[in-house]
Each structure stands twice: as structure tokens, then as C-alpha cells.
Amino acid sequence: MDSDLFSGRRAERFAQLLDEANGGRRHHVRSRADGELTTLVEVGRRLTAERPTVDVDPEFRTGLRAMLVATAEREGVTAAAGSGLRGALLPAITGRRARARGAILVGVAAGAIALSGISAASENALPGDALYGMKRSTERAQLALANSDISRGQLFLDFARTRLDEAASVRRDPLGFSAVLDDMDADTRQGVRLLTTAAAQRSDPAALDAVDTFLAGQRRVVSGLLDRPEHADRDRTRRSLALLDAAGRRADALREAIACGLPAPTASDTLGPAPSACPGDR
């Protein structure tokens, strides 16, 4: 594969082919590189569709994790902390060109991670652990390999659940707890926005089912944090609860708008399309 693959024109064309493969609109253009790029798009599709299921022996997982942590500490590899945590470990994947430039590298990395078992060793890592950066990089690889906005939205909500589990483990540390909840809320917004947008564009509320399921479980666990005496920051937790309530209201409003036949909303915000009220509700 020559270095010209990542030139501007090829990157843009590769992004177009990726969008078409994921159900996006077709672009009536052709490129001399289409043969090569189409092959790469098919590789990405097969990696997603035929991702192997690997059962890792618990003893191997424990030993590998210990070895990697020791190596990372010896080499001075540390996880980012504080407010820069999300930006350092999970940069936003937006725009066709960004996906085009990163998809191949991330896909290869994802395959290597899955086959080596490093992903399994890092899945229980917490903020501050040497393997936490690997855990977040694995999440980024999953997003890059997702084949639709609905799949990406569901992944973001899964990551928000993971961040909540991490928050429970660092709840005695106000700074660490707040940083994890910041990441959790960012994942929640991304996931809700992708799913509500898909529902509005398709005039189909099915994508909202994932939002409702997520909110029911997430509200219960976040509310439970407030009852713990060692909890670090109740005000910060209440802000996350308020976000979940806002997401629930948005999903309900979109369901009503779709049911009464309103066109796709033109206004939007961080939670996605903001529908008008149905005529009978005004």
C-alpha cells in the first residue's frame, strides 16, 4: 500500500465509499482508485460482520494484565487524567475525512488488539491504571468499525454505562469522579444524538427503544450513587441525572412527533433533533 493512499483526494473518496457502504447517499463520481479502495471497504465490512469471539483463559488474562501493567509503568506509559482525559484518549470521530484517514489504521489496530488479548486484559482497567488508555483506544476502534449511526449510537450508550461503573469505583475522589462523569455525559449526548437523529430522519421510532432502555437502567444506577455515604460529589451526580431526564423528554417528544406525522425537525442541539409539539398539544 503506497503512501499516496492518504492523499486528500483518496481520503475523501474512501470516506464516500465508507458512507455508501453504511447506508449513506450514493455519490455519482468515480475514481481510478475505486478498485483498491472498494477492497479496503470490504475488508472493514468483514471485520465488523465476522469479528471473532475469543474466550480468554482467566489465568492468562490475569498474567497478561500484570505483565503489561509492569511494562507500562517501567516504560513510563501513563493514562491521561483530569479534564483532558477524554480529549487525550477518545478524540471525537467526526467527518468523512477523519474516518477515511483513520479507518484502516484503527481497523488494523483493532484486529491486533483482539488477537493479542490486550483488549481483554484492559477491559477492567480504571482511570489512572496503566492500561486505561488501551481500554479507551479499543472503544475508539469499535466506533470506527461500526457500520451505521445506529450502531455507533448504541456503542456510545454502552460506553456511558462503562463510565458509570468506573465512576462508582472512584466515588471517594472528587476530581476523578467528576472527570469520569464528564466523559459519561459526553458519551450519553453522543449516543442519544445519533439515535434521535436516525429516528427523525427515518420517521421511525425504533431507534428510540435503545435510548429508553439505556435511560431506565442508567437512571437507577446514578440515583443509587446519591445514597452512598462516601459519595464524592452529589451536586455533580444530580447534573448527570438532569441530563438523563432531558434525554428522556427528547425521546418522548420525538415519538409523539413521529406518531402525528410531523416532518423531521430542522432545529437540533446536543441531544439531536428538537421537534415541535403536535397540533393537538399546543
PDB file of C-alpha atoms in Angstrom:
ATOM      1  CA  MET A   1       0.000   0.000   0.000  1.00  0.00           C
ATOM      2  CA  ASP A   2       1.692   3.230  -1.067  1.00  0.00           C
ATOM      3  CA  SER A   3       1.782   6.394   1.000  1.00  0.00           C
ATOM      4  CA  ASP A   4      -0.352   8.183  -1.579  1.00  0.00           C
ATOM      5  CA  LEU A   5      -3.351   6.322  -0.175  1.00  0.00           C
ATOM      6  CA  PHE A   6      -3.762   9.048   2.406  1.00  0.00           C
ATOM      7  CA  SER A   7      -3.671  11.916  -0.071  1.00  0.00           C
ATOM      8  CA  GLY A   8      -6.589  14.304   0.137  1.00  0.00           C
ATOM      9  CA  ARG A   9      -8.498  13.000  -2.894  1.00  0.00           C
ATOM     10  CA  ARG A  10      -8.168   9.348  -1.979  1.00  0.00           C
ATOM     11  CA  ALA A  11      -9.116  10.019   1.618  1.00  0.00           C
ATOM     12  CA  GLU A  12     -12.229  11.895   0.510  1.00  0.00           C
ATOM     13  CA  ARG A  13     -13.207   9.161  -1.950  1.00  0.00           C
ATOM     14  CA  PHE A  14     -12.586   6.447   0.635  1.00  0.00           C
ATOM     15  CA  ALA A  15     -14.855   8.352   3.032  1.00  0.00           C
ATOM     16  CA  GLN A  16     -17.580   8.479   0.374  1.00  0.00           C
ATOM     17  CA  LEU A  17     -17.335   4.720  -0.192  1.00  0.00           C
ATOM     18  CA  LEU A  18     -17.498   4.105   3.560  1.00  0.00           C
ATOM     19  CA  ASP A  19     -20.631   6.234   3.816  1.00  0.00           C
ATOM     20  CA  GLU A  20     -22.264   4.398   0.912  1.00  0.00           C
ATOM     21  CA  ALA A  21     -21.427   1.027   2.478  1.00  0.00           C
ATOM     22  CA  ASN A  22     -23.034   2.192   5.736  1.00  0.00           C
ATOM     23  CA  GLY A  23     -26.276   3.220   4.025  1.00  0.00           C
ATOM     24  CA  GLY A  24     -25.428   6.840   3.197  1.00  0.00           C
ATOM     25  CA  ARG A  25     -26.368   8.598  -0.020  1.00  0.00           C
ATOM     26  CA  ARG A  26     -24.635   7.484  -3.198  1.00  0.00           C
ATOM     27  CA  HIS A  27     -22.081   9.775  -4.797  1.00  0.00           C
ATOM     28  CA  HIS A  28     -22.219   9.722  -8.588  1.00  0.00           C
ATOM     29  CA  VAL A  29     -18.483  10.021  -9.084  1.00  0.00           C
ATOM     30  CA  ARG A  30     -15.759   7.565  -9.974  1.00  0.00           C
ATOM     31  CA  SER A  31     -12.065   7.444  -9.158  1.00  0.00           C
ATOM     32  CA  ARG A  32      -9.157   5.491 -10.575  1.00  0.00           C
ATOM     33  CA  ALA A  33      -8.517   4.292  -7.040  1.00  0.00           C
ATOM     34  CA  ASP A  34     -12.024   2.825  -6.609  1.00  0.00           C
ATOM     35  CA  GLY A  35     -10.856  -0.755  -7.150  1.00  0.00           C
ATOM     36  CA  GLU A  36      -8.292  -0.590  -4.371  1.00  0.00           C
ATOM     37  CA  LEU A  37     -10.488   1.434  -2.027  1.00  0.00           C
ATOM     38  CA  THR A  38     -13.526  -0.792  -2.555  1.00  0.00           C
ATOM     39  CA  THR A  39     -11.422  -3.753  -1.497  1.00  0.00           C
ATOM     40  CA  LEU A  40     -10.442  -1.940   1.707  1.00  0.00           C
ATOM     41  CA  VAL A  41     -14.076  -1.037   2.415  1.00  0.00           C
ATOM     42  CA  GLU A  42     -14.984  -4.720   2.048  1.00  0.00           C
ATOM     43  CA  VAL A  43     -12.218  -5.655   4.484  1.00  0.00           C
ATOM     44  CA  GLY A  44     -13.700  -3.220   7.001  1.00  0.00           C
ATOM     45  CA  ARG A  45     -17.184  -4.663   6.451  1.00  0.00           C
ATOM     46  CA  ARG A  46     -15.935  -8.205   7.007  1.00  0.00           C
ATOM     47  CA  LEU A  47     -14.044  -7.222  10.145  1.00  0.00           C
ATOM     48  CA  THR A  48     -17.305  -5.861  11.548  1.00  0.00           C
ATOM     49  CA  ALA A  49     -19.563  -8.709  10.386  1.00  0.00           C
ATOM     50  CA  GLU A  50     -17.216 -11.590  11.152  1.00  0.00           C
ATOM     51  CA  ARG A  51     -15.491 -10.332  14.279  1.00  0.00           C
ATOM     52  CA  PRO A  52     -14.150 -13.453  16.053  1.00  0.00           C
ATOM     53  CA  THR A  53     -15.328 -14.388  19.519  1.00  0.00           C
ATOM     54  CA  VAL A  54     -12.332 -15.100  21.702  1.00  0.00           C
ATOM     55  CA  ASP A  55     -12.589 -16.784  25.113  1.00  0.00           C
ATOM     56  CA  VAL A  56      -9.581 -15.800  27.176  1.00  0.00           C
ATOM     57  CA  ASP A  57      -8.436 -18.104  29.965  1.00  0.00           C
ATOM     58  CA  PRO A  58      -8.776 -16.221  33.303  1.00  0.00           C
ATOM     59  CA  GLU A  59      -5.240 -17.138  34.375  1.00  0.00           C
ATOM     60  CA  PHE A  60      -3.819 -15.903  31.069  1.00  0.00           C
ATOM     61  CA  ARG A  61      -5.806 -12.656  31.383  1.00  0.00           C
ATOM     62  CA  THR A  62      -4.512 -12.050  34.911  1.00  0.00           C
ATOM     63  CA  GLY A  63      -0.918 -12.822  33.980  1.00  0.00           C
ATOM     64  CA  LEU A  64      -1.018 -10.722  30.801  1.00  0.00           C
ATOM     65  CA  ARG A  65      -2.529  -7.785  32.626  1.00  0.00           C
ATOM     66  CA  ALA A  66       0.153  -7.914  35.330  1.00  0.00           C
ATOM     67  CA  MET A  67       2.903  -8.110  32.718  1.00  0.00           C
ATOM     68  CA  LEU A  68       1.517  -5.216  30.668  1.00  0.00           C
ATOM     69  CA  VAL A  69       0.996  -3.014  33.710  1.00  0.00           C
ATOM     70  CA  ALA A  70       4.559  -3.660  34.844  1.00  0.00           C
ATOM     71  CA  THR A  71       5.910  -2.941  31.362  1.00  0.00           C
ATOM     72  CA  ALA A  72       3.853   0.225  31.004  1.00  0.00           C
ATOM     73  CA  GLU A  73       4.998   1.531  34.382  1.00  0.00           C
ATOM     74  CA  ARG A  74       8.631   0.668  33.609  1.00  0.00           C
ATOM     75  CA  GLU A  75       8.455   2.489  30.266  1.00  0.00           C
ATOM     76  CA  GLY A  76       6.673   5.475  31.776  1.00  0.00           C
ATOM     77  CA  VAL A  77       3.352   4.956  29.989  1.00  0.00           C
ATOM     78  CA  THR A  78       0.553   6.583  31.969  1.00  0.00           C
ATOM     79  CA  ALA A  79      -3.081   7.377  31.351  1.00  0.00           C
ATOM     80  CA  ALA A  80      -4.211  10.963  30.913  1.00  0.00           C
ATOM     81  CA  ALA A  81      -6.041  12.396  33.893  1.00  0.00           C
ATOM     82  CA  GLY A  82      -8.344  15.232  34.817  1.00  0.00           C
ATOM     83  CA  SER A  83     -10.293  17.340  32.362  1.00  0.00           C
ATOM     84  CA  GLY A  84      -8.096  16.303  29.439  1.00  0.00           C
ATOM     85  CA  LEU A  85      -8.959  12.616  29.829  1.00  0.00           C
ATOM     86  CA  ARG A  86     -11.499  12.415  27.054  1.00  0.00           C
ATOM     87  CA  GLY A  87      -9.591  14.544  24.588  1.00  0.00           C
ATOM     88  CA  ALA A  88      -6.384  12.554  25.066  1.00  0.00           C
ATOM     89  CA  LEU A  89      -7.870   9.081  24.845  1.00  0.00           C
ATOM     90  CA  LEU A  90     -11.039   9.329  22.787  1.00  0.00           C
ATOM     91  CA  PRO A  91     -10.922  12.153  20.278  1.00  0.00           C
ATOM     92  CA  ALA A  92     -14.234  12.711  18.546  1.00  0.00           C
ATOM     93  CA  ILE A  93     -14.601  10.763  15.313  1.00  0.00           C
ATOM     94  CA  THR A  94     -16.391  13.220  13.123  1.00  0.00           C
ATOM     95  CA  GLY A  95     -16.402  13.940   9.430  1.00  0.00           C
ATOM     96  CA  ARG A  96     -15.859  11.682   6.487  1.00  0.00           C
ATOM     97  CA  ARG A  97     -12.228  12.683   6.043  1.00  0.00           C
ATOM     98  CA  ALA A  98     -11.307  11.843   9.622  1.00  0.00           C
ATOM     99  CA  ARG A  99     -12.897   8.415   9.252  1.00  0.00           C
ATOM    100  CA  ALA A 100     -11.137   7.913   5.933  1.00  0.00           C
ATOM    101  CA  ARG A 101      -7.701   8.751   7.290  1.00  0.00           C
ATOM    102  CA  GLY A 102      -8.122   6.682  10.442  1.00  0.00           C
ATOM    103  CA  ALA A 103     -10.319   3.740   9.466  1.00  0.00           C
ATOM    104  CA  ILE A 104      -7.581   1.494   8.069  1.00  0.00           C
ATOM    105  CA  LEU A 105      -5.117   2.157  10.868  1.00  0.00           C
ATOM    106  CA  VAL A 106      -7.773   1.786  13.556  1.00  0.00           C
ATOM    107  CA  GLY A 107      -9.101  -1.377  11.914  1.00  0.00           C
ATOM    108  CA  VAL A 108      -5.648  -2.951  11.830  1.00  0.00           C
ATOM    109  CA  ALA A 109      -5.077  -1.897  15.426  1.00  0.00           C
ATOM    110  CA  ALA A 110      -8.428  -3.350  16.463  1.00  0.00           C
ATOM    111  CA  GLY A 111      -7.577  -6.666  14.872  1.00  0.00           C
ATOM    112  CA  ALA A 112      -4.191  -6.764  16.547  1.00  0.00           C
ATOM    113  CA  ILE A 113      -5.718  -5.868  19.904  1.00  0.00           C
ATOM    114  CA  ALA A 114      -8.403  -8.543  19.634  1.00  0.00           C
ATOM    115  CA  LEU A 115      -5.960 -11.255  18.596  1.00  0.00           C
ATOM    116  CA  SER A 116      -3.297 -10.457  21.184  1.00  0.00           C
ATOM    117  CA  GLY A 117      -5.635 -10.440  24.169  1.00  0.00           C
ATOM    118  CA  ILE A 118      -4.552  -6.980  25.285  1.00  0.00           C
ATOM    119  CA  SER A 119      -8.125  -5.771  24.955  1.00  0.00           C
ATOM    120  CA  ALA A 120      -9.309  -8.483  27.330  1.00  0.00           C
ATOM    121  CA  ALA A 121      -6.559  -7.617  29.789  1.00  0.00           C
ATOM    122  CA  SER A 122      -7.532  -3.939  29.800  1.00  0.00           C
ATOM    123  CA  GLU A 123     -11.315  -4.269  29.938  1.00  0.00           C
ATOM    124  CA  ASN A 124     -11.416  -3.874  33.740  1.00  0.00           C
ATOM    125  CA  ALA A 125      -8.883  -1.026  33.848  1.00  0.00           C
ATOM    126  CA  LEU A 126      -9.896   2.075  35.795  1.00  0.00           C
ATOM    127  CA  PRO A 127      -8.908   5.732  35.370  1.00  0.00           C
ATOM    128  CA  GLY A 128      -5.300   6.076  36.444  1.00  0.00           C
ATOM    129  CA  ASP A 129      -4.385   2.469  35.590  1.00  0.00           C
ATOM    130  CA  ALA A 130      -1.604   1.952  33.087  1.00  0.00           C
ATOM    131  CA  LEU A 131      -3.944   0.039  30.757  1.00  0.00           C
ATOM    132  CA  TYR A 132      -6.788   2.548  30.831  1.00  0.00           C
ATOM    133  CA  GLY A 133      -5.557   4.213  27.651  1.00  0.00           C
ATOM    134  CA  MET A 134      -5.688   0.832  25.874  1.00  0.00           C
ATOM    135  CA  LYS A 135      -9.253   0.354  27.059  1.00  0.00           C
ATOM    136  CA  ARG A 136     -10.305   3.692  25.591  1.00  0.00           C
ATOM    137  CA  SER A 137      -8.402   3.032  22.366  1.00  0.00           C
ATOM    138  CA  THR A 138     -10.310  -0.226  21.985  1.00  0.00           C
ATOM    139  CA  GLU A 139     -13.557   1.716  22.304  1.00  0.00           C
ATOM    140  CA  ARG A 140     -12.401   4.086  19.571  1.00  0.00           C
ATOM    141  CA  ALA A 141     -11.667   1.109  17.329  1.00  0.00           C
ATOM    142  CA  GLN A 142     -15.181  -0.234  17.913  1.00  0.00           C
ATOM    143  CA  LEU A 143     -16.657   3.102  16.861  1.00  0.00           C
ATOM    144  CA  ALA A 144     -14.563   3.209  13.704  1.00  0.00           C
ATOM    145  CA  LEU A 145     -15.729  -0.277  12.722  1.00  0.00           C
ATOM    146  CA  ALA A 146     -19.433   0.318  13.442  1.00  0.00           C
ATOM    147  CA  ASN A 147     -21.439   0.089  10.218  1.00  0.00           C
ATOM    148  CA  SER A 148     -24.187   2.666  10.897  1.00  0.00           C
ATOM    149  CA  ASP A 149     -25.078   5.683  13.016  1.00  0.00           C
ATOM    150  CA  ILE A 150     -27.479   3.481  14.984  1.00  0.00           C
ATOM    151  CA  SER A 151     -24.663   1.069  15.818  1.00  0.00           C
ATOM    152  CA  ARG A 152     -22.408   3.968  16.806  1.00  0.00           C
ATOM    153  CA  GLY A 153     -25.158   5.452  18.943  1.00  0.00           C
ATOM    154  CA  GLN A 154     -25.660   2.170  20.771  1.00  0.00           C
ATOM    155  CA  LEU A 155     -21.912   1.873  21.324  1.00  0.00           C
ATOM    156  CA  PHE A 156     -21.741   5.357  22.843  1.00  0.00           C
ATOM    157  CA  LEU A 157     -24.516   4.400  25.263  1.00  0.00           C
ATOM    158  CA  ASP A 158     -22.630   1.216  26.145  1.00  0.00           C
ATOM    159  CA  PHE A 159     -19.563   3.342  26.862  1.00  0.00           C
ATOM    160  CA  ALA A 160     -21.661   5.627  29.075  1.00  0.00           C
ATOM    161  CA  ARG A 161     -22.649   2.551  31.103  1.00  0.00           C
ATOM    162  CA  THR A 162     -18.969   1.631  31.396  1.00  0.00           C
ATOM    163  CA  ARG A 163     -18.088   5.139  32.582  1.00  0.00           C
ATOM    164  CA  LEU A 164     -20.787   4.838  35.255  1.00  0.00           C
ATOM    165  CA  ASP A 165     -19.211   1.612  36.523  1.00  0.00           C
ATOM    166  CA  GLU A 166     -15.863   3.398  36.648  1.00  0.00           C
ATOM    167  CA  ALA A 167     -17.394   6.360  38.497  1.00  0.00           C
ATOM    168  CA  ALA A 168     -18.677   4.054  41.219  1.00  0.00           C
ATOM    169  CA  SER A 169     -15.123   2.810  41.792  1.00  0.00           C
ATOM    170  CA  VAL A 170     -13.630   6.320  42.191  1.00  0.00           C
ATOM    171  CA  ARG A 171     -16.535   7.929  44.033  1.00  0.00           C
ATOM    172  CA  ARG A 172     -14.306   8.871  47.003  1.00  0.00           C
ATOM    173  CA  ASP A 173     -12.115  11.054  44.758  1.00  0.00           C
ATOM    174  CA  PRO A 174     -13.969  14.295  43.821  1.00  0.00           C
ATOM    175  CA  LEU A 175     -11.711  15.203  40.886  1.00  0.00           C
ATOM    176  CA  GLY A 176     -11.536  11.718  39.414  1.00  0.00           C
ATOM    177  CA  PHE A 177     -15.248  11.175  39.926  1.00  0.00           C
ATOM    178  CA  SER A 178     -16.165  14.428  38.182  1.00  0.00           C
ATOM    179  CA  ALA A 179     -13.840  13.682  35.250  1.00  0.00           C
ATOM    180  CA  VAL A 180     -15.406  10.252  34.691  1.00  0.00           C
ATOM    181  CA  LEU A 181     -18.923  11.706  34.866  1.00  0.00           C
ATOM    182  CA  ASP A 182     -17.894  14.344  32.312  1.00  0.00           C
ATOM    183  CA  ASP A 183     -16.904  11.529  29.961  1.00  0.00           C
ATOM    184  CA  MET A 184     -20.077   9.604  30.776  1.00  0.00           C
ATOM    185  CA  ASP A 185     -22.261  12.597  29.967  1.00  0.00           C
ATOM    186  CA  ALA A 186     -20.369  13.224  26.727  1.00  0.00           C
ATOM    187  CA  ASP A 187     -20.942   9.598  25.675  1.00  0.00           C
ATOM    188  CA  THR A 188     -24.610   9.913  26.621  1.00  0.00           C
ATOM    189  CA  ARG A 189     -25.071  13.023  24.473  1.00  0.00           C
ATOM    190  CA  GLN A 190     -23.283  11.449  21.502  1.00  0.00           C
ATOM    191  CA  GLY A 191     -25.315   8.256  21.695  1.00  0.00           C
ATOM    192  CA  VAL A 192     -28.659   9.975  22.184  1.00  0.00           C
ATOM    193  CA  ARG A 193     -27.938  12.453  19.383  1.00  0.00           C
ATOM    194  CA  LEU A 194     -27.080   9.713  16.883  1.00  0.00           C
ATOM    195  CA  LEU A 195     -30.153   7.639  17.753  1.00  0.00           C
ATOM    196  CA  THR A 196     -32.645  10.513  17.848  1.00  0.00           C
ATOM    197  CA  THR A 197     -31.289  11.799  14.534  1.00  0.00           C
ATOM    198  CA  ALA A 198     -31.714   8.363  12.959  1.00  0.00           C
ATOM    199  CA  ALA A 199     -35.288   8.140  14.275  1.00  0.00           C
ATOM    200  CA  ALA A 200     -36.189  11.598  12.948  1.00  0.00           C
ATOM    201  CA  GLN A 201     -34.605  11.062   9.530  1.00  0.00           C
ATOM    202  CA  ARG A 202     -36.378   7.730   9.058  1.00  0.00           C
ATOM    203  CA  SER A 203     -39.651   8.777  10.727  1.00  0.00           C
ATOM    204  CA  ASP A 204     -39.275   5.534  12.651  1.00  0.00           C
ATOM    205  CA  PRO A 205     -39.194   5.460  16.469  1.00  0.00           C
ATOM    206  CA  ALA A 206     -37.422   2.075  16.603  1.00  0.00           C
ATOM    207  CA  ALA A 207     -34.028   3.701  17.237  1.00  0.00           C
ATOM    208  CA  LEU A 208     -35.502   5.341  20.342  1.00  0.00           C
ATOM    209  CA  ASP A 209     -36.035   1.959  22.009  1.00  0.00           C
ATOM    210  CA  ALA A 210     -32.296   1.758  22.709  1.00  0.00           C
ATOM    211  CA  VAL A 211     -32.452   5.211  24.305  1.00  0.00           C
ATOM    212  CA  ASP A 212     -35.364   4.219  26.550  1.00  0.00           C
ATOM    213  CA  THR A 213     -33.652   1.006  27.671  1.00  0.00           C
ATOM    214  CA  PHE A 214     -30.431   2.856  28.412  1.00  0.00           C
ATOM    215  CA  LEU A 215     -32.164   5.601  30.388  1.00  0.00           C
ATOM    216  CA  ALA A 216     -34.123   3.180  32.576  1.00  0.00           C
ATOM    217  CA  GLY A 217     -31.014   1.349  33.767  1.00  0.00           C
ATOM    218  CA  GLN A 218     -28.734   4.381  33.886  1.00  0.00           C
ATOM    219  CA  ARG A 219     -31.131   6.470  35.981  1.00  0.00           C
ATOM    220  CA  ARG A 220     -31.437   3.670  38.523  1.00  0.00           C
ATOM    221  CA  VAL A 221     -27.685   3.286  38.998  1.00  0.00           C
ATOM    222  CA  VAL A 222     -26.909   7.017  39.020  1.00  0.00           C
ATOM    223  CA  SER A 223     -29.651   7.604  41.584  1.00  0.00           C
ATOM    224  CA  GLY A 224     -28.159   4.826  43.701  1.00  0.00           C
ATOM    225  CA  LEU A 225     -24.858   6.696  43.901  1.00  0.00           C
ATOM    226  CA  LEU A 226     -26.575   9.511  45.765  1.00  0.00           C
ATOM    227  CA  ASP A 227     -27.465   7.201  48.651  1.00  0.00           C
ATOM    228  CA  ARG A 228     -23.902   6.167  49.434  1.00  0.00           C
ATOM    229  CA  PRO A 229     -22.354   7.957  52.433  1.00  0.00           C
ATOM    230  CA  GLU A 230     -18.856   8.018  50.903  1.00  0.00           C
ATOM    231  CA  HIS A 231     -20.105   9.683  47.720  1.00  0.00           C
ATOM    232  CA  ALA A 232     -17.739  12.419  46.475  1.00  0.00           C
ATOM    233  CA  ASP A 233     -19.959  15.000  44.797  1.00  0.00           C
ATOM    234  CA  ARG A 234     -23.742  14.783  44.937  1.00  0.00           C
ATOM    235  CA  ASP A 235     -24.267  18.034  43.004  1.00  0.00           C
ATOM    236  CA  ARG A 236     -22.217  16.666  40.113  1.00  0.00           C
ATOM    237  CA  THR A 237     -24.263  13.474  40.142  1.00  0.00           C
ATOM    238  CA  ARG A 238     -27.503  15.448  40.032  1.00  0.00           C
ATOM    239  CA  ARG A 239     -26.304  17.184  36.848  1.00  0.00           C
ATOM    240  CA  SER A 240     -25.892  13.791  35.204  1.00  0.00           C
ATOM    241  CA  LEU A 241     -29.386  12.838  36.339  1.00  0.00           C
ATOM    242  CA  ALA A 242     -30.728  16.061  34.836  1.00  0.00           C
ATOM    243  CA  LEU A 243     -29.113  15.145  31.503  1.00  0.00           C
ATOM    244  CA  LEU A 244     -30.794  11.731  31.579  1.00  0.00           C
ATOM    245  CA  ASP A 245     -34.144  13.386  32.289  1.00  0.00           C
ATOM    246  CA  ALA A 246     -33.631  15.778  29.352  1.00  0.00           C
ATOM    247  CA  ALA A 247     -32.759  12.862  27.076  1.00  0.00           C
ATOM    248  CA  GLY A 248     -35.941  11.076  28.155  1.00  0.00           C
ATOM    249  CA  ARG A 249     -38.069  14.119  27.388  1.00  0.00           C
ATOM    250  CA  ARG A 250     -36.426  14.445  23.962  1.00  0.00           C
ATOM    251  CA  ALA A 251     -37.088  10.800  23.094  1.00  0.00           C
ATOM    252  CA  ASP A 252     -40.740  11.131  24.212  1.00  0.00           C
ATOM    253  CA  ALA A 253     -41.214  14.321  22.169  1.00  0.00           C
ATOM    254  CA  LEU A 254     -39.764  12.657  19.059  1.00  0.00           C
ATOM    255  CA  ARG A 255     -42.045   9.648  19.454  1.00  0.00           C
ATOM    256  CA  GLU A 256     -45.055  11.949  19.606  1.00  0.00           C
ATOM    257  CA  ALA A 257     -43.881  13.984  16.605  1.00  0.00           C
ATOM    258  CA  ILE A 258     -43.363  10.843  14.518  1.00  0.00           C
ATOM    259  CA  ALA A 259     -46.729   9.439  15.589  1.00  0.00           C
ATOM    260  CA  CYS A 260     -48.613  12.558  14.490  1.00  0.00           C
ATOM    261  CA  GLY A 261     -46.745  12.784  11.179  1.00  0.00           C
ATOM    262  CA  LEU A 262     -44.679  15.918  11.726  1.00  0.00           C
ATOM    263  CA  PRO A 263     -41.768  16.393   9.281  1.00  0.00           C
ATOM    264  CA  ALA A 264     -38.208  15.877  10.500  1.00  0.00           C
ATOM    265  CA  PRO A 265     -37.261  18.780  12.805  1.00  0.00           C
ATOM    266  CA  THR A 266     -34.915  21.428  11.456  1.00  0.00           C
ATOM    267  CA  ALA A 267     -33.774  22.601  14.891  1.00  0.00           C
ATOM    268  CA  SER A 268     -31.326  20.493  16.866  1.00  0.00           C
ATOM    269  CA  ASP A 269     -28.962  20.625  19.831  1.00  0.00           C
ATOM    270  CA  THR A 270     -26.582  18.299  21.662  1.00  0.00           C
ATOM    271  CA  LEU A 271     -29.374  15.728  22.111  1.00  0.00           C
ATOM    272  CA  GLY A 272     -30.298  15.744  18.429  1.00  0.00           C
ATOM    273  CA  PRO A 273     -33.436  16.983  16.629  1.00  0.00           C
ATOM    274  CA  ALA A 274     -35.752  19.191  18.683  1.00  0.00           C
ATOM    275  CA  PRO A 275     -39.321  18.550  17.426  1.00  0.00           C
ATOM    276  CA  SER A 276     -42.271  20.900  17.601  1.00  0.00           C
ATOM    277  CA  ALA A 277     -45.345  19.890  19.547  1.00  0.00           C
ATOM    278  CA  CYS A 278     -48.111  18.090  17.698  1.00  0.00           C
ATOM    279  CA  PRO A 279     -51.024  20.408  16.718  1.00  0.00           C
ATOM    280  CA  GLY A 280     -53.368  18.981  19.345  1.00  0.00           C
ATOM    281  CA  ASP A 281     -50.823  19.534  22.130  1.00  0.00           C
ATOM    282  CA  ARG A 282     -50.416  23.277  21.610  1.00  0.00           C
TER     283      ARG A 282
END
